[in-house]
Amino acid sequence: MKAVTVPSPGGLERLELTDRAEPGSPGPGEIRVRIRASSLNFHDYGVVSGMIPAADGRIPMSDGAGDVEAVGEGVDEFAPGDAVVSTFFPGWLDGPARVGDFRTTPGDGVDGYACEWVVRPATWFTHAPRGYSHAEAATLTTAGLTAWRALVVDAGLKAGDTILTLGTGGVSIFALQFAKAMGARVIATSSSDEKIARLQQLGADHTINYRAEPEWGRRVKTLTDGRGVDHVIEVGGPGTLPQSIEAVRIGGHISLIGVLTGRGGEIPTAKLMAKQARLQGLIVGSRTHQQEMIRGIEASGLRPIIDSTFSLEEIADAFRHEEAGRHFGKICLGW
């Protein structure tokens, strides 16, 4: 079978399309899945670029969607022909967060889904949403579930709330879509007027060009009559967190999801304390969270925003497209 591997050290120019043995029949509790699609995340970029060290020859990509071809003894949740999508933390089935690293994450600590077939425990997958393409389903494992957990599980989003999203990456776009589907108001930022127009088309109630307004936290306060937003989807990290703290309401909630601006920096802790806001870090979610999200997606009819799709052989070009930062929503691989 075809599989992409990451040599050690990594690098986009060093990604290899290899021919590996096709996996055999599933054992007890396992399913065999024909993988059809994946989607790109910043964490995957860290692995393939060498920023995140991985074992020599690792198969990358944490997101995988495809069709069940066979089930092992004792598997009754899935049947051949079912469309499925992978989970980010295969061992975190339910309950509170219990994983603090990526040692069990496909595409990092173990082989991922940049390949044609896998045989894995059935609990490593959930059903895909009814009517979704494989590429659409593949956007959910990391980006979709991160946004869902941040807003619904951790923040308790409800109709009438106001949220702030930063940028137009996969998590931020999903957050906008989930929030609008649940009756919330959305303030969205971008540095591109073209992307701002698309955010408005998706239902953003207010938009801010953060290059034109570097003190965008104050602008958010103005847009909310001085109150601030209930929830912030914070994907930037130390470079944007001070403005997010300015923008959040007293007693509000900030989901710290990304570190696109770096891993350390000065944070206005006194203002955070005065705001009495909750700053919560998170990494994706559990299998149960994913199943709940998919039920929500099926009830609302939400469809992900896919910027572009590349073939498996074009994986390096897909990541170069991500590097350029011109995408809006998710970049996918399909084969």
Short mmCIF file of C-alpha atoms in Angstrom, two decimals:
data_model
loop_
_atom_site.label_atom_id
_atom_site.label_comp_id
_atom_site.label_asym_id
_atom_site.label_seq_id
_atom_site.Cartn_x
_atom_site.Cartn_y
_atom_site.Cartn_z
CA MET A 1 0.00 0.00 0.00
CA LYS A 2 1.01 3.63 -0.44
CA ALA A 3 2.10 5.46 2.70
CA VAL A 4 3.87 8.75 3.37
CA THR A 5 6.68 8.61 5.92
CA VAL A 6 8.68 11.27 7.75
CA PRO A 7 12.45 10.67 7.94
CA SER A 8 14.30 11.83 11.03
CA PRO A 9 14.95 14.73 11.09
CA GLY A 10 11.82 15.83 9.25
CA GLY A 11 11.37 18.38 6.49
CA LEU A 12 8.80 18.87 3.75
CA GLU A 13 11.40 18.20 1.08
CA ARG A 14 12.25 14.88 2.78
CA LEU A 15 8.76 13.38 2.94
CA GLU A 16 8.74 10.00 1.23
CA LEU A 17 5.95 8.16 -0.58
CA THR A 18 6.71 4.53 0.23
CA ASP A 19 5.26 1.10 -0.52
CA ARG A 20 4.40 -0.79 2.65
CA ALA A 21 2.78 -4.14 3.29
CA GLU A 22 -0.99 -3.98 3.41
CA PRO A 23 -2.36 -4.85 6.87
CA GLY A 24 -4.14 -8.17 7.29
CA SER A 25 -7.48 -9.12 8.77
CA PRO A 26 -8.67 -7.43 11.97
CA GLY A 27 -8.31 -9.32 15.23
CA PRO A 28 -10.77 -9.33 18.13
CA GLY A 29 -12.04 -5.81 18.84
CA GLU A 30 -10.41 -4.39 15.69
CA ILE A 31 -11.60 -2.98 12.38
CA ARG A 32 -9.89 -2.71 9.01
CA VAL A 33 -10.41 0.72 7.43
CA ARG A 34 -9.71 1.85 3.88
CA ILE A 35 -8.48 5.40 4.54
CA ARG A 36 -9.74 7.89 1.96
CA ALA A 37 -8.95 11.34 3.35
CA SER A 38 -7.11 13.38 5.95
CA SER A 39 -6.87 17.06 6.84
CA LEU A 40 -3.97 19.29 7.81
CA ASN A 41 -3.44 20.78 11.26
CA PHE A 42 -0.65 22.87 12.76
CA HIS A 43 0.36 19.89 14.88
CA ASP A 44 0.78 17.77 11.73
CA TYR A 45 2.92 20.53 10.25
CA GLY A 46 5.12 20.41 13.33
CA VAL A 47 5.71 16.69 12.77
CA VAL A 48 6.39 16.75 9.03
CA SER A 49 8.57 19.86 9.21
CA GLY A 50 10.73 18.47 12.01
CA MET A 51 9.63 21.06 14.60
CA ILE A 52 8.17 18.15 16.60
CA PRO A 53 10.62 15.21 16.65
CA ALA A 54 9.08 11.91 15.58
CA ALA A 55 10.39 8.39 15.14
CA ASP A 56 12.23 7.78 11.88
CA GLY A 57 9.78 6.56 9.26
CA ARG A 58 6.66 7.73 11.13
CA ILE A 59 3.47 7.85 9.06
CA PRO A 60 2.05 11.34 9.73
CA MET A 61 -1.47 12.81 9.93
CA SER A 62 -3.72 12.62 12.97
CA ASP A 63 -6.98 12.89 11.02
CA GLY A 64 -8.25 9.92 9.04
CA ALA A 65 -11.58 9.11 7.41
CA GLY A 66 -12.65 6.17 5.30
CA ASP A 67 -14.73 3.02 5.00
CA VAL A 68 -14.83 -0.06 7.21
CA GLU A 69 -13.85 -3.10 5.14
CA ALA A 70 -13.93 -5.79 7.85
CA VAL A 71 -14.60 -6.14 11.57
CA GLY A 72 -13.02 -8.48 14.08
CA GLU A 73 -14.65 -10.71 16.62
CA GLY A 74 -16.68 -8.87 19.23
CA VAL A 75 -17.14 -5.66 17.21
CA ASP A 76 -20.81 -4.73 16.97
CA GLU A 77 -20.59 -0.92 16.73
CA PHE A 78 -19.41 -1.00 13.11
CA ALA A 79 -20.13 -3.06 10.01
CA PRO A 80 -18.44 -3.31 6.61
CA GLY A 81 -19.34 -0.28 4.52
CA ASP A 82 -19.69 2.13 7.44
CA ALA A 83 -18.07 5.54 7.00
CA VAL A 84 -15.82 6.31 9.96
CA VAL A 85 -13.50 9.03 11.25
CA SER A 86 -10.54 8.67 13.60
CA THR A 87 -10.13 10.04 17.12
CA PHE A 88 -7.18 12.16 18.25
CA PHE A 89 -6.58 10.47 21.63
CA PRO A 90 -7.43 6.79 21.05
CA GLY A 91 -7.27 5.91 24.74
CA TRP A 92 -9.39 8.82 25.99
CA LEU A 93 -12.86 7.42 25.59
CA ASP A 94 -14.82 9.57 28.03
CA GLY A 95 -14.67 11.50 31.29
CA PRO A 96 -12.35 14.38 32.20
CA ALA A 97 -9.08 15.09 30.39
CA ARG A 98 -6.48 12.45 31.13
CA VAL A 99 -3.86 12.88 28.39
CA GLY A 100 -1.18 15.58 28.53
CA ASP A 101 1.11 14.61 25.65
CA PHE A 102 1.06 13.17 22.15
CA ARG A 103 2.60 9.75 22.78
CA THR A 104 -0.63 8.02 21.78
CA THR A 105 -1.69 10.47 19.07
CA PRO A 106 -1.71 9.04 15.52
CA GLY A 107 0.76 10.82 13.30
CA ASP A 108 3.00 11.71 16.24
CA GLY A 109 3.58 9.08 18.92
CA VAL A 110 2.19 6.29 16.73
CA ASP A 111 1.65 5.93 13.00
CA GLY A 112 -1.08 8.10 11.53
CA TYR A 113 -3.35 8.09 8.51
CA ALA A 114 -1.25 9.18 5.50
CA CYS A 115 -1.73 5.68 4.10
CA GLU A 116 -4.30 3.53 2.32
CA TRP A 117 -5.28 0.99 4.99
CA VAL A 118 -5.12 0.57 8.76
CA VAL A 119 -6.17 -2.13 11.21
CA ARG A 120 -6.90 -0.52 14.56
CA PRO A 121 -9.07 -1.08 17.65
CA ALA A 122 -12.67 -0.15 16.89
CA THR A 123 -12.60 2.45 19.68
CA TRP A 124 -10.05 4.47 17.69
CA PHE A 125 -12.90 5.55 15.37
CA THR A 126 -16.43 6.91 15.48
CA HIS A 127 -19.11 6.94 12.81
CA ALA A 128 -18.79 9.87 10.42
CA PRO A 129 -21.75 12.26 10.11
CA ARG A 130 -24.43 11.00 7.74
CA GLY A 131 -24.05 12.50 4.28
CA TYR A 132 -20.51 13.74 4.80
CA SER A 133 -17.78 13.13 2.24
CA HIS A 134 -14.62 11.52 3.55
CA ALA A 135 -12.77 14.85 3.24
CA GLU A 136 -15.48 16.61 5.25
CA ALA A 137 -15.36 13.93 7.95
CA ALA A 138 -11.56 14.18 8.15
CA THR A 139 -11.81 17.82 9.24
CA LEU A 140 -13.51 16.82 12.50
CA THR A 141 -10.88 14.79 14.37
CA THR A 142 -8.72 17.73 15.43
CA ALA A 143 -10.09 21.11 14.35
CA GLY A 144 -13.80 20.38 14.63
CA LEU A 145 -13.56 18.66 18.00
CA THR A 146 -11.25 21.32 19.44
CA ALA A 147 -13.78 24.04 18.64
CA TRP A 148 -16.68 21.93 19.95
CA ARG A 149 -14.96 21.12 23.23
CA ALA A 150 -13.86 24.72 23.75
CA LEU A 151 -17.34 26.17 23.29
CA VAL A 152 -19.79 23.44 24.22
CA VAL A 153 -18.01 21.18 26.70
CA ASP A 154 -15.74 23.61 28.55
CA ALA A 155 -17.47 26.97 28.13
CA GLY A 156 -21.08 25.81 28.21
CA LEU A 157 -22.07 27.90 25.17
CA LYS A 158 -25.72 28.92 25.05
CA ALA A 159 -27.94 30.96 22.79
CA GLY A 160 -27.38 34.68 23.22
CA ASP A 161 -23.70 34.38 24.20
CA THR A 162 -21.08 36.36 22.31
CA ILE A 163 -17.83 34.72 21.25
CA LEU A 164 -14.63 36.06 19.73
CA THR A 165 -12.68 34.06 17.14
CA LEU A 166 -9.17 34.86 15.95
CA GLY A 167 -8.17 34.31 12.33
CA THR A 168 -9.57 31.97 9.69
CA GLY A 169 -7.93 28.62 10.42
CA GLY A 170 -9.88 25.42 10.88
CA VAL A 171 -10.61 25.74 14.61
CA SER A 172 -11.72 29.37 14.35
CA ILE A 173 -14.03 28.71 11.40
CA PHE A 174 -15.59 25.71 13.14
CA ALA A 175 -16.08 27.83 16.26
CA LEU A 176 -17.90 30.47 14.23
CA GLN A 177 -20.12 27.81 12.65
CA PHE A 178 -20.93 26.03 15.92
CA ALA A 179 -21.67 29.32 17.65
CA LYS A 180 -24.05 30.52 14.94
CA ALA A 181 -25.77 27.12 14.82
CA MET A 182 -26.42 27.42 18.56
CA GLY A 183 -27.78 30.96 18.47
CA ALA A 184 -24.71 32.87 19.64
CA ARG A 185 -23.23 36.12 18.31
CA VAL A 186 -19.74 36.10 16.80
CA ILE A 187 -17.03 38.72 16.54
CA ALA A 188 -14.28 37.52 14.20
CA THR A 189 -10.83 38.89 13.38
CA SER A 190 -8.56 38.56 10.36
CA SER A 191 -5.75 40.52 8.73
CA SER A 192 -7.33 40.15 5.26
CA ASP A 193 -10.29 42.19 4.04
CA GLU A 194 -11.06 39.42 1.55
CA LYS A 195 -11.26 36.85 4.35
CA ILE A 196 -13.30 39.27 6.45
CA ALA A 197 -15.89 39.34 3.65
CA ARG A 198 -16.06 35.55 3.78
CA LEU A 199 -16.42 35.58 7.57
CA GLN A 200 -19.39 37.90 7.13
CA GLN A 201 -20.90 35.50 4.59
CA LEU A 202 -20.62 32.73 7.18
CA GLY A 203 -22.63 34.80 9.63
CA ALA A 204 -20.07 36.74 11.69
CA ASP A 205 -21.99 39.58 13.36
CA HIS A 206 -18.95 41.87 13.56
CA THR A 207 -15.48 41.66 12.03
CA ILE A 208 -12.19 43.38 12.85
CA ASN A 209 -9.06 43.69 10.72
CA TYR A 210 -6.43 43.26 13.43
CA ARG A 211 -3.69 44.82 11.30
CA ALA A 212 -5.72 47.99 10.94
CA GLU A 213 -6.74 47.86 14.62
CA PRO A 214 -3.88 46.35 16.64
CA GLU A 215 -5.71 47.23 19.88
CA TRP A 216 -8.61 45.04 18.80
CA GLY A 217 -9.48 44.12 22.39
CA ARG A 218 -10.76 47.65 22.91
CA ARG A 219 -12.76 47.45 19.69
CA VAL A 220 -14.40 44.26 20.97
CA LYS A 221 -15.35 46.06 24.19
CA THR A 222 -16.95 48.84 22.12
CA LEU A 223 -18.90 46.32 20.03
CA THR A 224 -20.27 44.75 23.21
CA ASP A 225 -21.25 48.05 24.86
CA GLY A 226 -18.27 47.85 27.22
CA ARG A 227 -19.14 44.40 28.56
CA GLY A 228 -16.75 42.15 26.64
CA VAL A 229 -17.36 38.74 25.11
CA ASP A 230 -18.42 35.62 26.97
CA HIS A 231 -15.91 33.30 25.29
CA VAL A 232 -12.66 33.74 23.36
CA ILE A 233 -11.22 31.13 20.99
CA GLU A 234 -7.55 31.97 21.59
CA VAL A 235 -5.35 30.34 18.94
CA GLY A 236 -2.46 32.81 18.89
CA GLY A 237 -0.86 32.39 22.30
CA PRO A 238 1.32 34.98 24.01
CA GLY A 239 1.21 37.44 21.13
CA THR A 240 -2.57 37.74 21.18
CA LEU A 241 -3.52 36.73 24.72
CA PRO A 242 -3.21 40.26 26.18
CA GLN A 243 -5.79 41.53 23.69
CA SER A 244 -8.02 38.51 24.38
CA ILE A 245 -7.91 39.31 28.09
CA GLU A 246 -8.88 42.88 27.27
CA ALA A 247 -11.78 41.61 25.14
CA VAL A 248 -13.27 39.06 27.56
CA ARG A 249 -16.01 40.06 29.99
CA ILE A 250 -15.67 39.91 33.76
CA GLY A 251 -16.13 36.27 34.67
CA GLY A 252 -15.74 35.20 31.04
CA HIS A 253 -13.92 32.26 29.51
CA ILE A 254 -10.81 32.07 27.31
CA SER A 255 -9.95 28.80 25.58
CA LEU A 256 -6.19 28.64 25.07
CA ILE A 257 -5.89 26.40 22.02
CA GLY A 258 -2.88 27.46 19.96
CA VAL A 259 0.60 28.91 20.25
CA LEU A 260 0.95 30.36 16.75
CA THR A 261 2.78 33.41 18.12
CA GLY A 262 5.21 31.43 20.29
CA ARG A 263 5.44 29.35 23.44
CA GLY A 264 6.26 32.06 25.98
CA GLY A 265 5.82 35.76 26.63
CA GLU A 266 4.52 38.39 29.02
CA ILE A 267 0.91 37.99 30.06
CA PRO A 268 -1.06 40.70 31.95
CA THR A 269 -1.87 38.46 34.89
CA ALA A 270 -3.17 41.34 37.00
CA LYS A 271 -5.78 42.19 34.38
CA LEU A 272 -6.73 38.51 34.06
CA MET A 273 -7.18 38.36 37.81
CA ALA A 274 -9.22 41.57 37.85
CA LYS A 275 -11.41 40.20 35.09
CA GLN A 276 -11.90 37.04 37.18
CA ALA A 277 -11.90 35.24 33.85
CA ARG A 278 -11.21 31.56 33.35
CA LEU A 279 -8.21 30.82 31.13
CA GLN A 280 -8.37 27.16 30.15
CA GLY A 281 -5.89 25.26 28.04
CA LEU A 282 -7.16 22.33 26.04
CA ILE A 283 -6.05 19.76 23.49
CA VAL A 284 -8.86 18.33 21.33
CA GLY A 285 -11.22 16.00 23.25
CA SER A 286 -12.46 12.51 24.02
CA ARG A 287 -14.24 9.92 21.89
CA THR A 288 -17.49 10.69 23.68
CA HIS A 289 -17.05 14.40 22.92
CA GLN A 290 -16.60 13.48 19.25
CA GLN A 291 -19.77 11.38 19.22
CA GLU A 292 -21.71 14.22 20.84
CA MET A 293 -20.32 16.70 18.31
CA ILE A 294 -21.37 14.48 15.42
CA ARG A 295 -24.90 14.26 16.79
CA GLY A 296 -24.92 18.06 16.94
CA ILE A 297 -23.64 18.31 13.37
CA GLU A 298 -26.34 15.96 12.10
CA ALA A 299 -29.04 17.90 13.94
CA SER A 300 -27.87 21.28 12.63
CA GLY A 301 -26.82 20.34 9.09
CA LEU A 302 -23.47 22.09 9.54
CA ARG A 303 -20.90 21.44 6.79
CA PRO A 304 -17.18 22.21 7.17
CA ILE A 305 -15.43 24.83 5.07
CA ILE A 306 -12.76 23.17 2.91
CA ASP A 307 -10.27 25.52 1.30
CA SER A 308 -8.61 22.99 -1.01
CA THR A 309 -7.88 19.29 -1.45
CA PHE A 310 -4.57 17.71 -2.49
CA SER A 311 -3.70 14.12 -3.35
CA LEU A 312 -1.61 11.97 -1.01
CA GLU A 313 1.33 12.38 -3.39
CA GLU A 314 0.97 16.18 -3.09
CA ILE A 315 1.23 16.22 0.71
CA ALA A 316 4.31 18.49 0.71
CA ASP A 317 2.53 20.99 -1.54
CA ALA A 318 -0.47 20.89 0.80
CA PHE A 319 1.71 21.83 3.76
CA ARG A 320 3.41 24.58 1.74
CA HIS A 321 -0.07 25.96 1.08
CA GLU A 322 -0.68 25.89 4.84
CA GLU A 323 2.69 27.60 5.43
CA ALA A 324 1.69 30.45 3.14
CA GLY A 325 -1.30 31.24 5.35
CA ARG A 326 -3.63 32.08 2.47
CA HIS A 327 -6.14 29.31 3.20
CA PHE A 328 -9.62 29.84 4.62
CA GLY A 329 -10.87 26.87 6.61
CA LYS A 330 -9.45 23.37 6.20
CA ILE A 331 -6.88 21.95 3.77
CA CYS A 332 -7.53 18.28 2.99
CA LEU A 333 -5.84 15.28 1.45
CA GLY A 334 -7.93 12.81 -0.55
CA TRP A 335 -7.06 9.58 -2.31
#
